[in-house]
Coordinates of C-alpha atoms in Angstrom, one line a residue:
M23 CA 182.4 -0.2 -11.2
V24 CA 179.2 1.5 -11.2
Y25 CA 178.7 4.9 -12.4
S26 CA 175.9 7.4 -13.2
S27 CA 175.1 9.4 -16.4
P28 CA 171.8 11.3 -17.4
A29 CA 171.1 8.3 -18.8
G30 CA 171.0 6.0 -15.9
I31 CA 173.3 3.6 -13.6
H32 CA 176.1 1.9 -15.7
M33 CA 178.4 -0.4 -15.2
L34 CA 182.1 -0.8 -16.5
D35 CA 183.7 -3.9 -17.0
L36 CA 187.6 -3.7 -15.2
V37 CA 188.9 -6.4 -17.7
R38 CA 187.6 -5.5 -20.8
D39 CA 186.9 -1.7 -20.3
Q40 CA 183.4 -2.3 -21.6
T41 CA 180.6 -0.6 -20.7
R42 CA 176.5 -0.9 -20.3
L43 CA 173.5 0.3 -19.3
L44 CA 172.1 -1.8 -16.1
V45 CA 169.2 0.6 -14.8
P46 CA 168.0 3.1 -17.2
N47 CA 166.5 6.3 -15.4
A48 CA 162.8 6.0 -14.5
T49 CA 160.6 8.0 -16.6
N50 CA 157.5 8.0 -14.3
A51 CA 158.7 10.2 -11.9
A52 CA 156.3 13.2 -10.5
P53 CA 156.6 16.6 -12.4
G54 CA 159.2 18.5 -10.9
Q55 CA 160.6 16.1 -8.6
P56 CA 164.2 17.3 -8.2
R57 CA 165.4 13.9 -7.5
A58 CA 163.6 11.7 -10.2
A59 CA 166.6 9.8 -11.3
Q60 CA 168.1 7.1 -9.6
R61 CA 170.9 7.6 -6.8
V62 CA 173.4 4.5 -6.2
L63 CA 173.7 3.5 -3.2
A64 CA 176.2 0.8 -2.9
V65 CA 177.7 -2.3 -4.4
G66 CA 176.8 -5.2 -2.2
R67 CA 179.9 -6.6 -0.4
K68 CA 178.3 -9.8 -0.3
T69 CA 176.3 -10.5 -3.2
G70 CA 177.4 -7.9 -5.9
A71 CA 174.2 -6.5 -6.3
V72 CA 173.6 -2.6 -7.2
Y73 CA 171.6 -1.0 -4.6
F74 CA 169.9 2.2 -6.0
S75 CA 166.9 4.8 -4.2
R76 CA 164.2 6.6 -6.3
M77 CA 161.5 9.1 -6.0
S78 CA 158.3 7.3 -6.4
P79 CA 155.3 9.3 -8.3
E80 CA 154.3 10.2 -4.5
G81 CA 157.2 11.6 -3.6
L82 CA 158.5 8.9 -1.4
S83 CA 161.9 7.0 -1.6
E84 CA 162.1 3.3 -2.6
V85 CA 165.2 1.0 -2.4
Y86 CA 165.6 -1.2 -5.1
S87 CA 168.8 -3.7 -5.8
A88 CA 169.7 -4.6 -9.1
D89 CA 171.5 -8.1 -10.8
V90 CA 174.4 -7.4 -12.0
T91 CA 174.4 -10.4 -14.3
S92 CA 170.7 -10.5 -15.4
G93 CA 169.8 -7.2 -15.0
A94 CA 166.7 -7.7 -13.0
V95 CA 165.5 -5.0 -10.4
R96 CA 163.8 -5.4 -7.3
K97 CA 161.9 -3.3 -5.1
L98 CA 163.0 -3.7 -1.8
V99 CA 161.4 -1.0 0.7
T100 CA 159.3 2.5 0.4
L101 CA 160.6 4.5 2.9
P102 CA 158.2 6.9 5.1
P103 CA 157.6 10.7 4.4
R104 CA 160.7 12.6 4.5
A105 CA 163.0 9.8 5.0
T106 CA 166.1 9.0 2.8
V107 CA 168.9 6.3 2.8
V108 CA 172.5 6.5 1.7
T109 CA 174.1 3.5 2.9
I110 CA 174.2 -0.3 3.0
N111 CA 175.5 -2.2 5.4
A112 CA 178.1 -5.3 4.8
D113 CA 175.9 -8.3 4.8
E114 CA 173.1 -6.3 2.9
T115 CA 170.4 -6.6 5.5
L116 CA 170.1 -2.9 6.5
A117 CA 170.1 0.5 5.3
S118 CA 170.6 4.1 7.0
G119 CA 169.3 7.2 6.6
T120 CA 167.7 10.0 8.4
Y121 CA 164.0 11.9 8.4
E122 CA 163.1 15.5 9.7
E123 CA 160.3 14.4 12.3
A124 CA 156.7 15.3 11.7
G125 CA 155.5 18.9 12.0
H126 CA 159.3 20.4 11.3
T127 CA 159.9 20.6 7.5
A128 CA 163.5 22.1 6.3
E129 CA 163.1 25.0 4.1
D130 CA 165.7 24.2 1.2
Y131 CA 169.2 25.5 2.0
G132 CA 170.4 24.6 -1.6
N133 CA 172.3 21.6 -0.2
N134 CA 173.5 19.5 -2.9
R135 CA 172.0 21.7 -5.7
G136 CA 175.0 23.6 -7.1
T137 CA 174.6 26.9 -9.5
P138 CA 177.1 27.4 -11.9
G139 CA 180.2 29.3 -11.0
S140 CA 183.5 29.3 -10.9
S141 CA 186.1 28.1 -8.3
G142 CA 188.4 31.1 -7.9
T143 CA 191.1 30.5 -10.4
A144 CA 191.7 31.9 -13.8
A145 CA 191.8 28.4 -15.5
A146 CA 188.7 27.3 -13.8
S147 CA 187.0 30.5 -14.7
T148 CA 186.4 29.7 -18.3
N149 CA 185.2 26.1 -17.5
S150 CA 181.4 26.9 -16.5
I151 CA 179.6 23.8 -14.7
S152 CA 175.9 22.5 -14.7
P153 CA 174.4 22.1 -11.1
G154 CA 174.6 18.4 -10.1
S155 CA 175.0 16.2 -6.8
L156 CA 178.6 16.8 -6.7
V157 CA 178.8 20.6 -7.3
Q158 CA 179.3 22.5 -4.9
P159 CA 176.5 25.5 -4.2
N160 CA 177.4 28.9 -4.4
G161 CA 177.4 30.2 -0.5
K162 CA 177.5 26.8 0.7
G163 CA 179.4 28.2 3.8
Q164 CA 176.3 30.6 4.5
M165 CA 173.8 27.6 3.8
M166 CA 175.3 25.2 6.4
A167 CA 176.0 27.5 8.9
R168 CA 172.0 28.6 8.4
R169 CA 170.8 25.3 8.5
L170 CA 172.8 24.2 11.7
A171 CA 171.3 26.9 13.7
A172 CA 167.8 26.1 12.8
H173 CA 168.1 22.9 15.1
I174 CA 165.4 21.0 13.3
P175 CA 164.4 17.8 14.8
M176 CA 165.7 14.8 13.0
V177 CA 165.9 11.1 13.5
L178 CA 169.1 8.8 12.6
F179 CA 167.5 5.4 11.8
V180 CA 168.0 1.7 10.1
I181 CA 165.4 -0.4 7.8
D182 CA 165.6 -3.7 7.5
L183 CA 166.0 -4.5 3.6
Q184 CA 163.5 -7.7 3.9
T185 CA 160.9 -6.7 6.3
G186 CA 160.7 -2.9 6.2
K187 CA 160.8 -2.8 9.6
L188 CA 162.5 0.5 10.6
K189 CA 164.6 1.3 13.9
E190 CA 165.1 4.5 15.1
L191 CA 168.8 5.0 16.4
L192 CA 169.0 8.4 17.4
H193 CA 167.1 11.9 18.1
S194 CA 168.6 15.0 17.6
T195 CA 168.4 18.6 16.7
D196 CA 171.8 18.5 15.4
W197 CA 172.3 18.1 11.7
I198 CA 172.8 14.5 11.3
N199 CA 174.4 13.6 7.8
H200 CA 176.7 11.3 6.1
M201 CA 176.2 7.9 7.5
L202 CA 178.9 5.6 6.2
F203 CA 178.5 1.8 7.0
S204 CA 181.7 0.0 7.9
P205 CA 182.6 -2.3 5.0
V206 CA 183.1 -5.5 7.4
D207 CA 181.0 -5.2 10.2
P208 CA 177.4 -5.2 9.5
T209 CA 176.6 -3.3 12.9
L210 CA 178.9 -0.2 12.5
L211 CA 177.7 2.8 11.3
M212 CA 179.6 6.4 10.9
Y213 CA 177.5 9.5 11.0
C214 CA 178.8 12.9 11.0
H215 CA 177.1 16.4 12.9
E216 CA 176.9 18.4 9.6
G217 CA 177.5 21.8 9.5
P218 CA 180.6 24.3 9.4
W219 CA 183.5 22.2 10.5
Q220 CA 184.6 24.6 13.2
L221 CA 181.8 24.7 14.9
V222 CA 180.8 20.9 15.4
D223 CA 182.5 17.8 16.6
R224 CA 181.9 15.9 13.6
I225 CA 182.7 12.2 13.4
W226 CA 180.6 9.8 15.4
L227 CA 180.3 6.1 15.3
I228 CA 176.8 4.1 16.6
R229 CA 175.9 0.4 16.7
T230 CA 172.8 -0.8 14.4
D231 CA 170.9 -1.1 17.8
G232 CA 171.5 2.5 19.0
T233 CA 174.0 1.7 21.5
Q234 CA 177.9 3.0 21.9
N235 CA 176.8 5.9 20.0
T236 CA 180.6 7.3 20.4
L237 CA 182.8 10.6 19.3
V238 CA 185.9 9.8 17.3
H239 CA 187.5 13.0 17.2
K240 CA 186.9 15.9 20.0
R241 CA 188.1 19.3 19.0
T242 CA 190.5 20.9 21.2
M243 CA 191.3 24.1 19.5
F244 CA 189.3 26.9 18.3
M245 CA 188.7 26.9 14.6
E246 CA 190.0 23.3 14.6
I247 CA 188.5 21.1 12.1
S248 CA 188.0 17.4 11.0
G249 CA 185.9 15.9 7.9
H250 CA 185.3 13.8 4.7
E251 CA 185.5 10.8 6.7
F252 CA 186.1 7.8 5.4
W253 CA 186.9 4.1 6.2
S254 CA 189.9 1.9 5.5
R255 CA 189.4 -1.0 3.2
D256 CA 189.5 -3.3 6.1
G257 CA 187.0 -1.8 8.3
K258 CA 189.6 -1.6 10.9
S259 CA 190.5 2.7 10.9
I260 CA 188.8 5.6 9.9
W261 CA 190.6 8.5 8.2
Y262 CA 190.0 11.9 7.7
D263 CA 191.4 15.6 7.1
W264 CA 192.3 16.9 10.2
Q265 CA 193.3 21.0 10.1
L266 CA 194.8 22.6 13.3
P267 CA 193.9 25.1 13.2
K268 CA 191.6 25.4 10.0
G269 CA 193.9 26.5 7.0
R270 CA 197.2 26.4 8.6
N271 CA 198.1 22.8 9.6
Y272 CA 196.9 19.9 7.4
F273 CA 197.0 15.9 8.5
L274 CA 195.3 13.1 6.7
A275 CA 194.7 11.6 10.5
G276 CA 193.9 7.7 11.1
Y277 CA 191.4 6.7 13.9
D278 CA 192.0 2.5 14.7
I279 CA 188.6 1.1 15.9
A280 CA 189.8 -1.3 18.1
T281 CA 193.1 0.2 20.1
H282 CA 191.7 3.6 19.6
H283 CA 195.1 4.6 18.5
R284 CA 195.7 7.7 16.4
V285 CA 198.0 8.9 13.7
A286 CA 198.5 12.1 11.5
Y287 CA 200.5 12.0 8.4
S288 CA 201.3 15.7 7.9
L289 CA 200.7 17.9 4.8
T290 CA 202.0 20.8 2.7
P291 CA 199.3 23.1 1.2
N292 CA 200.3 21.9 -2.3
Q293 CA 200.3 18.2 -1.1
W294 CA 196.5 18.6 0.3
S295 CA 193.5 17.3 -1.2
I296 CA 189.6 18.1 -0.7
H297 CA 188.8 14.5 -0.5
F298 CA 191.5 11.4 0.4
N299 CA 190.6 7.7 -0.3
G300 CA 192.7 4.6 0.5
S301 CA 193.4 1.4 -1.0
S302 CA 193.3 -2.0 0.3
D303 CA 197.4 -1.5 0.5
P304 CA 197.2 0.4 4.0
T305 CA 200.7 2.4 3.1
M306 CA 198.9 4.0 0.1
F307 CA 196.4 6.6 -0.3
A308 CA 195.1 9.1 -2.9
G309 CA 193.8 12.5 -3.2
D310 CA 192.1 15.1 -5.6
G311 CA 193.9 18.3 -4.9
G312 CA 192.5 21.5 -4.8
D313 CA 192.9 25.0 -6.5
S314 CA 194.0 28.2 -5.1
G315 CA 189.9 29.3 -3.8
Q316 CA 190.2 26.1 -1.5
V317 CA 191.2 26.3 2.2
T318 CA 194.9 26.1 1.7
Q319 CA 195.2 28.5 -0.9
A320 CA 197.9 26.0 -2.5
P321 CA 199.7 27.7 -5.4
D322 CA 200.3 24.4 -7.0
G323 CA 197.6 21.9 -5.9
T324 CA 195.8 21.0 -8.9
W325 CA 196.5 17.2 -9.1
I326 CA 195.3 13.6 -8.8
E327 CA 197.9 12.6 -5.9
L328 CA 199.1 9.3 -5.1
Y329 CA 200.5 9.3 -1.3
H330 CA 203.0 6.8 0.5
T331 CA 203.1 7.1 4.0
D332 CA 206.5 7.7 6.1
T333 CA 206.3 6.8 9.7
S334 CA 209.9 7.6 10.5
G335 CA 208.7 10.5 13.0
R336 CA 207.4 7.3 15.3
R337 CA 210.8 6.3 16.3
D338 CA 212.0 9.5 17.2
G339 CA 211.4 10.1 21.1
V340 CA 208.7 7.9 23.3
N341 CA 205.9 6.5 21.4
S342 CA 203.0 6.3 23.9
P343 CA 200.3 4.6 22.9
D344 CA 197.9 7.5 23.9
L345 CA 199.9 10.1 22.2
V346 CA 198.6 11.1 18.2
Q347 CA 201.8 9.3 16.3
P348 CA 203.2 11.3 13.5
G349 CA 204.2 11.0 10.2
I350 CA 204.1 12.2 6.7
L351 CA 203.0 11.7 3.1
D352 CA 205.1 11.2 0.1
S353 CA 203.1 12.6 -2.8
E354 CA 203.4 11.7 -6.6
H355 CA 201.6 13.5 -9.3
L356 CA 199.3 11.3 -11.4
V357 CA 196.8 13.6 -13.3
N358 CA 197.5 17.7 -13.9
M359 CA 193.9 19.4 -12.9
A360 CA 194.7 23.1 -13.6
N361 CA 191.8 22.9 -16.1
H362 CA 189.7 21.4 -14.1
N363 CA 186.5 23.5 -12.1
Y364 CA 186.9 22.4 -8.9
K365 CA 182.9 23.7 -8.1
L366 CA 183.1 19.9 -9.1
E367 CA 184.4 17.6 -6.5
P368 CA 186.5 15.0 -8.3
N369 CA 185.8 12.5 -5.4
E370 CA 188.7 9.9 -6.6
R371 CA 188.3 6.2 -5.9
F372 CA 190.9 2.9 -6.0
S373 CA 190.1 0.2 -8.3
P374 CA 189.8 -3.0 -6.0
D375 CA 193.5 -4.2 -6.8
G376 CA 194.7 -0.5 -6.3
K377 CA 196.0 -0.5 -10.2
R378 CA 194.0 2.6 -11.0
I379 CA 192.1 5.5 -9.8
F380 CA 189.1 6.5 -10.9
F381 CA 187.5 10.2 -10.4
T382 CA 185.0 12.3 -11.9
S383 CA 186.1 16.1 -14.1
N384 CA 185.0 18.6 -16.3
M385 CA 188.6 19.5 -17.6
F386 CA 187.5 19.1 -21.2
G387 CA 184.0 21.1 -20.3
S388 CA 181.6 18.3 -20.1
T389 CA 181.8 16.1 -17.1
Y390 CA 183.2 12.7 -17.3
V391 CA 184.4 9.7 -15.4
F392 CA 188.3 9.2 -16.0
S393 CA 191.1 6.6 -14.7
V394 CA 194.8 7.0 -14.3
E395 CA 197.0 3.9 -13.9

């Protein structure tokens, strides 16, 4: 497993539970550069190399790879001004990101720059929190609405990691964000129309040649939301948090890439999580919970949860492929997060063998990476 700390990029040997520093943080960043440290992009699915980006002294984003055995670091490409990348494709040939078009510079809307504060619960209010990339900024909702309304021209692109050739996939005045390549198909990219979820049709797919730009989920109800989308491990499905309407009815929804069939597993407020994630077992998911300050206002939602799917509802009545197929999730509490300040999102992940779940927490004050069996 790869994780970041103030010292740099670390690796954890999951067999021996031993950690080592793979890439120390750069020391030649420009003064005052807010993103001087390396940002992990992916662990290569083909070679196992660790891909990361860092800002050059000139303020340009550069993409590197690090060999996990030797520790050798290799610079791959330098991106154009204003451009950043956030995801690497399955065969490690392309990276994808966005940039604002020339002559259009967004103000700093506070995106990904948190400020200390409580998340709304008595337990969390005693736990102050430092700014960071995973920390929700105060006034996030207002910031996102302002950014969406600005209609800043953007370009969604892919860049060849061998040649540095950049290909534009999409020009848009919508706010494009959250690019995630398929874990198995190197030509398939998921991205989102960012903003307050009730104002956007968020989840989209596009090919790396710019074709087949496809909306995954179309809103049909006022205040309906969908988001925090993620790929299944096998790349066959996209999963996401679906609320119909926001704050009332909760589902973990799935969309089959090949058949376009949909499934929706219903959740109670206490079962809901800020983020969900899937294991290699398609019937098992995990969630990071949420405190009473979240959309569900759950009285007992502060848990790292393990979910098992129950599709018994599919056997009732007529099961037509064009209908959303119902199901429920049976949940199991794994970690009590009552002392966690949910301004920091735990962002849980399964280990490859599905036996452990990793997450981030400040339950003891400082921020650490944890695992639970």
